[in-house]
Tab-separated table of C-alpha atoms in Angstrom:
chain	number	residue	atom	x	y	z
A	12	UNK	CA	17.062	-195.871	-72.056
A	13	UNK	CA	15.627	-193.829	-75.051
A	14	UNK	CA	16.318	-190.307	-75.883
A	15	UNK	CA	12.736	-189.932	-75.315
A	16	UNK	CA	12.705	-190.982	-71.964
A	17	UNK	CA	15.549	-188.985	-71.020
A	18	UNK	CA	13.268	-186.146	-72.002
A	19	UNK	CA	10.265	-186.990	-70.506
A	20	UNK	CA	12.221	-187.919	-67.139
A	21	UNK	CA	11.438	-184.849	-64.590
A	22	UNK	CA	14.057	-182.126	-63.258
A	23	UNK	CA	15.678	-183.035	-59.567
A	24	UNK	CA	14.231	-181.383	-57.155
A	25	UNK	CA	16.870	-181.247	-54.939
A	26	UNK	CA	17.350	-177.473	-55.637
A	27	UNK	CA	15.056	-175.534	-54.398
A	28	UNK	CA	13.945	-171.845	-55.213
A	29	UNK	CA	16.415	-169.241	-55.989
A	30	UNK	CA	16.562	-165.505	-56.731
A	31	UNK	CA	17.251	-164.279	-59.961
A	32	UNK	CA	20.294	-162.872	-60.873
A	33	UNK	CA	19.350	-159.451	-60.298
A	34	UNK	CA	17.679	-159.195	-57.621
A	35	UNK	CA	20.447	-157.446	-55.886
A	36	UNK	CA	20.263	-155.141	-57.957
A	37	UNK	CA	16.650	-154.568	-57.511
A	38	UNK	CA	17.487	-154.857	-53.807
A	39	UNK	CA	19.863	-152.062	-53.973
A	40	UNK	CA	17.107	-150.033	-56.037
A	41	UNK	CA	14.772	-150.141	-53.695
A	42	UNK	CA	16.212	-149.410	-50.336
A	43	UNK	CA	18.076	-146.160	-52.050
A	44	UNK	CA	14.420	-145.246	-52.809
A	45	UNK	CA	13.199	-145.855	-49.630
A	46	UNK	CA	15.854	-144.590	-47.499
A	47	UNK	CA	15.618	-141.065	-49.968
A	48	UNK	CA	12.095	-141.206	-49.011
A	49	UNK	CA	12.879	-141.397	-45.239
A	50	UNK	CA	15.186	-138.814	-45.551
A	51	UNK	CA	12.773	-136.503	-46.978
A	52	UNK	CA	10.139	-137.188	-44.442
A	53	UNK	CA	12.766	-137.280	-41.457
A	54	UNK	CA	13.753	-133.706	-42.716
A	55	UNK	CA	17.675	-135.500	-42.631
A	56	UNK	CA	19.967	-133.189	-44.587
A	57	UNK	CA	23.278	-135.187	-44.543
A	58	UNK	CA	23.014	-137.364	-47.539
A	59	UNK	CA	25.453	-139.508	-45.254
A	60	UNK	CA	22.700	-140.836	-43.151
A	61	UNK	CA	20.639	-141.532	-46.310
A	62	UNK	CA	23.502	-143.422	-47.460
A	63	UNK	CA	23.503	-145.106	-44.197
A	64	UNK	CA	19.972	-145.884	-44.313
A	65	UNK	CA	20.018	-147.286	-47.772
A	66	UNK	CA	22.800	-149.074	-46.758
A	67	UNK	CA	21.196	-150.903	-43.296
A	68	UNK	CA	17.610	-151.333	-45.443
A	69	UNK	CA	19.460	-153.740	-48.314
A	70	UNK	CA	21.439	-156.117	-45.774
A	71	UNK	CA	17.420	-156.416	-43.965
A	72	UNK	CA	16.170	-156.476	-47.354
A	73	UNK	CA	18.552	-158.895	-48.299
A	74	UNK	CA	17.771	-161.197	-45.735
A	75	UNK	CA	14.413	-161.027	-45.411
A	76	UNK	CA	13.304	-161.892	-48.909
A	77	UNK	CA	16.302	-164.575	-49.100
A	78	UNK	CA	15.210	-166.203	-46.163
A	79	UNK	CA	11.224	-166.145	-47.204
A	80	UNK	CA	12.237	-167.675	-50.976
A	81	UNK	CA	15.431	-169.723	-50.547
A	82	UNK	CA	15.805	-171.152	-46.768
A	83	UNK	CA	17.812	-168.958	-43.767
A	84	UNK	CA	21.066	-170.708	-45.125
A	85	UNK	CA	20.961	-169.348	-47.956
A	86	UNK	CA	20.113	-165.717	-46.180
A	87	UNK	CA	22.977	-165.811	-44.398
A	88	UNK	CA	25.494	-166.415	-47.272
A	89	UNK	CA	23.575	-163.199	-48.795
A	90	UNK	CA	23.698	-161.381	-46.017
A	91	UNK	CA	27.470	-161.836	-45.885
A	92	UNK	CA	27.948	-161.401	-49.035
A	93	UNK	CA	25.655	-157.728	-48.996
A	94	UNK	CA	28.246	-156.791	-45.764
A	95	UNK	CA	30.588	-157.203	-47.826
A	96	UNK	CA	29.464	-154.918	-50.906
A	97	UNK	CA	28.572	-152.306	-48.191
A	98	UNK	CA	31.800	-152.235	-46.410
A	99	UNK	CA	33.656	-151.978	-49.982
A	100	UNK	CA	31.233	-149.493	-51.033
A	101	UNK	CA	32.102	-147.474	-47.728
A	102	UNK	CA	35.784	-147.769	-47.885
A	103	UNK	CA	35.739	-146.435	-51.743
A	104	UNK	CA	33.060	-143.375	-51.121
A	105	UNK	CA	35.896	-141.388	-49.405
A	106	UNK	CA	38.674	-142.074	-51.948
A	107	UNK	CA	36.669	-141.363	-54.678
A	108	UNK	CA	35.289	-138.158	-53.345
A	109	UNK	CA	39.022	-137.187	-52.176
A	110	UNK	CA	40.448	-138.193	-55.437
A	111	UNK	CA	37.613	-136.107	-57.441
A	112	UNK	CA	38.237	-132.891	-54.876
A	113	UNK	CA	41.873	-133.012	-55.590
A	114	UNK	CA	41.344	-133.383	-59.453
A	115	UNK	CA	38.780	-130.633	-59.507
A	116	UNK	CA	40.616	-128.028	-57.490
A	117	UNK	CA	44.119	-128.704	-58.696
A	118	UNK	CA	43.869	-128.483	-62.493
A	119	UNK	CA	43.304	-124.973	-61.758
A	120	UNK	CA	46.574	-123.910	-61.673
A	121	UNK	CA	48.262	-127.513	-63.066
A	122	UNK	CA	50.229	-126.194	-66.164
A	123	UNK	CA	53.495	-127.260	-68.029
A	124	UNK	CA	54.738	-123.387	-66.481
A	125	UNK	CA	53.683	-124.957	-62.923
A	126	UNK	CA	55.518	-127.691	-63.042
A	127	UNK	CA	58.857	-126.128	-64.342
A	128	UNK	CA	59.091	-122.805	-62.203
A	129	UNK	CA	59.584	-122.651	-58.685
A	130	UNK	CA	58.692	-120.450	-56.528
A	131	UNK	CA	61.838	-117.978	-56.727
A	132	UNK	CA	60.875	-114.091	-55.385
A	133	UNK	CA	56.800	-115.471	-55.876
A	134	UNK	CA	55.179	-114.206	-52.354
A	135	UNK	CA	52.526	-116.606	-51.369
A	136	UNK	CA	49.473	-114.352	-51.849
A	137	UNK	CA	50.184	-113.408	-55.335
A	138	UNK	CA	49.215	-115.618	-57.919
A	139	UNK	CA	52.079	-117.622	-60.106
A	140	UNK	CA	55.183	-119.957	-59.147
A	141	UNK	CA	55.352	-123.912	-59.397
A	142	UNK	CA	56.868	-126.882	-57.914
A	143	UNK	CA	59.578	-127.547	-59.956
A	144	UNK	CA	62.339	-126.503	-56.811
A	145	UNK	CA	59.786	-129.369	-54.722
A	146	UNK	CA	59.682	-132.029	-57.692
A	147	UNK	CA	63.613	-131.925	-57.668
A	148	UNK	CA	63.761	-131.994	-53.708
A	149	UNK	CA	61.195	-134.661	-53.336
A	150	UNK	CA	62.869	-136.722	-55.853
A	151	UNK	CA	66.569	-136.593	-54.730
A	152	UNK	CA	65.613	-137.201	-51.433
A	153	UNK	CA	63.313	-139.958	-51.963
A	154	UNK	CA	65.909	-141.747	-54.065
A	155	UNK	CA	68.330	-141.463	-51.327
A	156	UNK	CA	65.981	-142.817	-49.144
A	157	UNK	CA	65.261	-145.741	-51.493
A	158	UNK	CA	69.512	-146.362	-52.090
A	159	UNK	CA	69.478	-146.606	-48.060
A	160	UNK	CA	66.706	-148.251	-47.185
A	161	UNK	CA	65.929	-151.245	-49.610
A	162	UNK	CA	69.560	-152.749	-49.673
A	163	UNK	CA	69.482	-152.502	-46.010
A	164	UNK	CA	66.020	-154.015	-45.924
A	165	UNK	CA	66.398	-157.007	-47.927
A	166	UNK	CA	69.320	-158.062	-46.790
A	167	UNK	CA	67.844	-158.136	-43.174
A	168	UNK	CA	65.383	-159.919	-44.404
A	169	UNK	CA	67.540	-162.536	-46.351
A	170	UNK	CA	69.281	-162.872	-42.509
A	171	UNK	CA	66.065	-163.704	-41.209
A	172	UNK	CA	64.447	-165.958	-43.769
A	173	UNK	CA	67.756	-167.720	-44.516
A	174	UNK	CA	70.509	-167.473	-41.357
A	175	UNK	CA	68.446	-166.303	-38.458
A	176	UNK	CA	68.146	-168.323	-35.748
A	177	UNK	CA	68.504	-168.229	-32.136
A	178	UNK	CA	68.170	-164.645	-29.778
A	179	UNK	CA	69.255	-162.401	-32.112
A	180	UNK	CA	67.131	-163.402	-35.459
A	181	UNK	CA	64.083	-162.801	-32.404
A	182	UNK	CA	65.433	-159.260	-31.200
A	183	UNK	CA	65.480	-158.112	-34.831
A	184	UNK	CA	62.390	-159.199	-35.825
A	185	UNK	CA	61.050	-157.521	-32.998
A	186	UNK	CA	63.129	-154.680	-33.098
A	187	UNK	CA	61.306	-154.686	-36.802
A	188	UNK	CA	57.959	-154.906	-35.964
A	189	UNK	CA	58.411	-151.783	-33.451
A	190	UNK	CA	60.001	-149.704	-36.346
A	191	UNK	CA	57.017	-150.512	-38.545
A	192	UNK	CA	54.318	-148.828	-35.865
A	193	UNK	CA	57.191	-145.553	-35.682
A	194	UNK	CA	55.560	-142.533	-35.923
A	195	UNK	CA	57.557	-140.333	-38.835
A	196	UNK	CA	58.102	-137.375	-36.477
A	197	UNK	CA	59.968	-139.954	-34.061
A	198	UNK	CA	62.562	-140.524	-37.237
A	199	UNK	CA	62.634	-137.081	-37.774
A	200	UNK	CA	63.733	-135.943	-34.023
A	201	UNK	CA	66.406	-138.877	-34.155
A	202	UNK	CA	67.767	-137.275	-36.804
A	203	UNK	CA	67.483	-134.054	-35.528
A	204	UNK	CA	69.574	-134.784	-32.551
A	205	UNK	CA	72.221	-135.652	-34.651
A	206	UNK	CA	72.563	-132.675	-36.521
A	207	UNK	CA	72.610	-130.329	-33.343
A	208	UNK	CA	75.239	-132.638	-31.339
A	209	UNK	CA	76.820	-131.878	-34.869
A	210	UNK	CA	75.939	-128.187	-34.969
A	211	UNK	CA	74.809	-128.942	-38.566
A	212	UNK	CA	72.522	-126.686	-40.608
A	213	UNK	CA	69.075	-128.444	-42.594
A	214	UNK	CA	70.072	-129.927	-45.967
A	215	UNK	CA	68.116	-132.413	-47.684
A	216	UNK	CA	70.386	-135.843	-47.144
A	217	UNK	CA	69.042	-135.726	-43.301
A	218	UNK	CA	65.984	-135.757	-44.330
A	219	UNK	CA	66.340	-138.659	-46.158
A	220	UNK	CA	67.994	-140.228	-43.258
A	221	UNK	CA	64.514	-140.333	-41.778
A	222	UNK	CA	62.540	-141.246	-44.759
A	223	UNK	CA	65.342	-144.614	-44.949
A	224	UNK	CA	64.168	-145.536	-41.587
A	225	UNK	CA	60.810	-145.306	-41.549
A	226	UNK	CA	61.253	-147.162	-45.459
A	227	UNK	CA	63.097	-150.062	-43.968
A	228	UNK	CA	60.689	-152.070	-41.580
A	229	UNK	CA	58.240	-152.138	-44.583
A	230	UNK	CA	60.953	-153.758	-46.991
A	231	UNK	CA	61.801	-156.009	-44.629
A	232	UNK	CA	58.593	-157.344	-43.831
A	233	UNK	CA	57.742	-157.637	-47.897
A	234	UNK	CA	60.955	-158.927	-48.563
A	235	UNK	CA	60.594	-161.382	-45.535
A	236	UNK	CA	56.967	-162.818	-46.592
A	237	UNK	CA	58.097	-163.101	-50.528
A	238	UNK	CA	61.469	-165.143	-50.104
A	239	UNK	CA	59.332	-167.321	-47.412
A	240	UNK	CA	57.015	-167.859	-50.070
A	241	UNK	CA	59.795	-169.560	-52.237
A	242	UNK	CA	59.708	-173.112	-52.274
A	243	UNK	CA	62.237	-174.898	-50.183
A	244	UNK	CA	62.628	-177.812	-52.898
A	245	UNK	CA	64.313	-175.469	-54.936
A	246	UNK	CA	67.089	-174.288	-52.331
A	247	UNK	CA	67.305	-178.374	-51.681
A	248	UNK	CA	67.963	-179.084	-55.522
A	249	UNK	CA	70.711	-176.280	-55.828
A	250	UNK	CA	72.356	-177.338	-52.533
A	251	UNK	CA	72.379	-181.155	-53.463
A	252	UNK	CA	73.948	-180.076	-56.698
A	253	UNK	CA	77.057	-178.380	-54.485
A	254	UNK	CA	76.581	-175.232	-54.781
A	255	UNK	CA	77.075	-172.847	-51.761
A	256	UNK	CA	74.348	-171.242	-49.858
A	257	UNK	CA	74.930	-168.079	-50.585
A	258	UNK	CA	74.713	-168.640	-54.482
A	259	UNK	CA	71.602	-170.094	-53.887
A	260	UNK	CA	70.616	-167.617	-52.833
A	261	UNK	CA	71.741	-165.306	-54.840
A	262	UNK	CA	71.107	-167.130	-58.240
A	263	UNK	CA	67.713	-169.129	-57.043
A	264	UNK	CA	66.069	-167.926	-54.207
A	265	UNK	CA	66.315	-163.737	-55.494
A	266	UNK	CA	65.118	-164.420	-58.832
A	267	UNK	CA	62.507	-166.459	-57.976
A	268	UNK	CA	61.163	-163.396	-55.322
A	269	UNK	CA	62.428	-160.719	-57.649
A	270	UNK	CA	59.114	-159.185	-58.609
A	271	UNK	CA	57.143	-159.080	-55.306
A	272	UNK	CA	60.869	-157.509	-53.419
A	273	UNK	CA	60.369	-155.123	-56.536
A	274	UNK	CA	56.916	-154.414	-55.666
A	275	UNK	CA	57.306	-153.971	-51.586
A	276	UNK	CA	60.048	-151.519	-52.327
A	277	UNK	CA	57.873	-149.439	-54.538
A	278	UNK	CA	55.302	-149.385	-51.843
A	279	UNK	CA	57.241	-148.117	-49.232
A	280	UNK	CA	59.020	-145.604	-51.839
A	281	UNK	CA	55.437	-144.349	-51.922
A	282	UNK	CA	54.659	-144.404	-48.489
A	283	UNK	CA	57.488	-142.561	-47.375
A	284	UNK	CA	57.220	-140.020	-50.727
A	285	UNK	CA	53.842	-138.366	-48.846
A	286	UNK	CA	56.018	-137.583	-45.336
A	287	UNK	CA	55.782	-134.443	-44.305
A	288	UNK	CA	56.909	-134.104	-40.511
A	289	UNK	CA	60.903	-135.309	-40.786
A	290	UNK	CA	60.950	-133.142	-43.899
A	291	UNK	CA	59.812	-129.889	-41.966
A	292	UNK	CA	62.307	-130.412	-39.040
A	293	UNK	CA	65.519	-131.616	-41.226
A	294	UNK	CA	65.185	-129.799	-44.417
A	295	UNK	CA	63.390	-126.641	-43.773
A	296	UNK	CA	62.059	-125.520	-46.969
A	297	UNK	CA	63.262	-123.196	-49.875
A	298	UNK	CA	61.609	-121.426	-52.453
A	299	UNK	CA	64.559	-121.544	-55.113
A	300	UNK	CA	65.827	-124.372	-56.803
A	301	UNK	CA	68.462	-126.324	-54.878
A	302	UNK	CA	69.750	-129.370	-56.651
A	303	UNK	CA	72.654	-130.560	-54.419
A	304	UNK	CA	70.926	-132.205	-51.026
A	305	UNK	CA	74.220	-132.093	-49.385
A	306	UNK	CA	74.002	-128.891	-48.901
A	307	UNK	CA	71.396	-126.083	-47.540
A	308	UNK	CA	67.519	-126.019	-47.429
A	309	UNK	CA	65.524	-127.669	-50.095
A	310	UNK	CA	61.553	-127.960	-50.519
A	311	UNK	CA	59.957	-131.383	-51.195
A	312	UNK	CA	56.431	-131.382	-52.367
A	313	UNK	CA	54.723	-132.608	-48.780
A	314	UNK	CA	56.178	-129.725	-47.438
A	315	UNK	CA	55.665	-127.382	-50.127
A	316	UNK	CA	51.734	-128.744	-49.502
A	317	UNK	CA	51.667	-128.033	-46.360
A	318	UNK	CA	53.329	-124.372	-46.209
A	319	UNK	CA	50.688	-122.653	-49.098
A	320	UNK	CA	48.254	-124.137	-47.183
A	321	UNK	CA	49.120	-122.456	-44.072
A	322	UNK	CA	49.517	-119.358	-45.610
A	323	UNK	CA	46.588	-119.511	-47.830
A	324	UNK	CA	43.630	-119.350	-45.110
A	325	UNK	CA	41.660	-120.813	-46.981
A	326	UNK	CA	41.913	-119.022	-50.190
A	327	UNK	CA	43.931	-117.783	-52.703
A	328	UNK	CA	47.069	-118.201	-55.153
A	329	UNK	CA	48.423	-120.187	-52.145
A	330	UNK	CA	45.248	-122.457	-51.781
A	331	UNK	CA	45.040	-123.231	-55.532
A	332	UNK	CA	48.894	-124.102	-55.174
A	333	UNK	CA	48.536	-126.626	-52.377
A	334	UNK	CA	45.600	-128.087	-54.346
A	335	UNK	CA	47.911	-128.536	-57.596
A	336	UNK	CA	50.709	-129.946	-55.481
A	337	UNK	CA	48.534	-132.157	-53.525
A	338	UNK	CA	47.264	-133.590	-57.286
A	339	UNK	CA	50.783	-133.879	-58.638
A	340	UNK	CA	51.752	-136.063	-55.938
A	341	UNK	CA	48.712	-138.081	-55.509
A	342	UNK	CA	49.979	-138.785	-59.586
A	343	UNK	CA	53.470	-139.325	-58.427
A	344	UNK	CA	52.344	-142.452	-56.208
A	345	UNK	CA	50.152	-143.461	-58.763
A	346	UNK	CA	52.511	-143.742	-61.077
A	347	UNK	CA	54.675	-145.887	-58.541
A	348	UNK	CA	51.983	-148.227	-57.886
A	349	UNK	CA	51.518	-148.665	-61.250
A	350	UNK	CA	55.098	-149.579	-61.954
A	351	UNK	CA	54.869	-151.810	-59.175
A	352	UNK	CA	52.317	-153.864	-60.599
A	353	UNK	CA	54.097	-153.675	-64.049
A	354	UNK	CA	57.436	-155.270	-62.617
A	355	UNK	CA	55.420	-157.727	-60.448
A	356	UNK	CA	53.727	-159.421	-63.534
A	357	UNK	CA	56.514	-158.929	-65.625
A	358	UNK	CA	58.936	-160.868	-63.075
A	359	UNK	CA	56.075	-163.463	-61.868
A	360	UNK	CA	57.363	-166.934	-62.664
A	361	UNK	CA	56.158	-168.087	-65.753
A	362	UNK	CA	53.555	-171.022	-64.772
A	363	UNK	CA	53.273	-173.773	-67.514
A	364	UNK	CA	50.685	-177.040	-68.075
């Protein structure tokens, strides 16, 4: 057949009509428009239920014009797909607005001086102090946590992936799963107990006590759904080859899972670094610097949150303190996500051709 033929031969038709490529966008346009307009006529002064209206006129939107131009199949994949946008668009709302609350009312008092002073013979109405005493607290008891928790955690969860079997592999998974749903201030009254059967005074290594259990049902279940994601040809090759199981693992199966392990440890290290109820009942609080946690009261920075907020009513040196605090450790678990991800990528087996 000739080129020109080719040319002259006529499109399929098997497609039918689509929407352009923005028309979601155009969409979105017009149902803010509209739903600003009902607003205004409604007399609605939450711009949450103009949000909501906008929100409930593009999926209808979306449908209805998809429907009229391409075919009620093709509505419904757009209609999913707009429930989608919505409910991401919902879920990030809040944490934006929280993140931009916490940015604009702690760099009030966020300051090299704030972060390297405590609070010493500061009262909390007057203005002045820092968190250094709570950056030291939080981090010496966090890492205690962490040299607690994770070893325990993995290697419960190398006994499950790799030896459990039979009644007890099933009582400590679900011995696991309960830990996971815990509530902190459960840890922190276990812990509690201790101490008066001990007549012991609040020092910082019982807190951390708590903040290892409630870290070690979430390495376990991370460490638990990365090694199972190891390929079993791999423990078959190094097994035919002789070598023992437990080299295997340790040579083959770890180093395969090293960088997701890494990364659910760093997640719980940040879940457990925002605690704030085992940390009021086991360490107590102290406005000087304390840098032994084997002894005495210590501050951490979710408690030093929440006690200048109580005594700030509202306002104040104390307020603009919490605010600052509250910032410094929403940077803190940045920071540990973000290492997370870095030793996750770095680690990730290198795929080839």
């Amino acid at each position: 057949m000739s080129n020109a033929a080719v040319a002259d031969k006529p499109a399929s038709t098997l497609q039918g009509a689509t929407l352009p490529k923005w028309s979601p966008y155009a969409i979105a346009g017009g149902s803010i428009v509209l739903a600003v307009l009902i607003g205004l006529v409604a007399s609605l002064d939450s711009k949450i239920q103009w949000g909501l209206i906008a929100a409930i006129l593009f999926v209808a939107g979306t449908y209805v014009i998809a429907s009229r131009i391409e075919g009620t199949r093709q509505a419904k994949d757009r209609i999913a797909t707009s429930l989608v946008w919505v409910a991401f668009i919902l879920a990030v709302i809040p944490l934006v607005s929280l993140l931009w609350t916490t940015i604009s009312r702690g760099v009030k008092v966020l300051d090299i001086y704030f972060l390297t002073h405590s609070m010493g013979v500061v009262a909390d109405s007057e203005p002045g102090g820092g968190i250094y005493h709570a950056i030291i607290g939080s981090l010496e008891q966090v890492g205690l946590a962490t040299l607690i928790g994770a070893p325990i955690g993995v290697l419960t969860a190398i006994y499950l992936v790799e030896y459990g079997r039979g009644a007890l592999s099933k009582w400590v998974t679900f011995f696991v799963d309960v830990m996971t749903g815990i509530p902190s201030i459960v840890a922190g009254l276990f812990i509690l107990s201790l101490m008066l059967m001990w007549d012991m005074e609040p020092f910082g290594f019982a807190g951390s006590l708590a903040l290892a259990i409630l870290m070690m049902p979430v390495v376990v279940r991370s460490t638990e759904e990365m090694l199972k994601l190891v390929p079993n040809e791999l423990r078959e090759a190094s097994l035919a080859l002789g070598i023992p199981k437990w080299r295997t693992i340790l040579k083959v199966v770890l180093p395969t899972a090293i960088g997701g392990i890494t990364t659910g440890i760093m997640l719980s290290v940040a879940r457990i670094a925002g605690e704030t109820a085992p940390v009021l009942l086991l360490v107590f609080g102290n406005p000087f610097i304390n840098n032994d946690p084997f002894h005495g009261a210590q501050a951490s920075l979710p408690l030093y949150i929440y006690q200048q907020f109580a005594q700030s009513a509202g306002a104040g040196a104390a307020y603009d303190r919490a605010w600052a605090a509250s910032l410094t450790l929403i940077a803190f678990v940045m920071i540990l996500n973000l290492v997370a991800r870095g030793i996750a990528r770095w680690k990730a087996p290198k795929t080839g051709r």
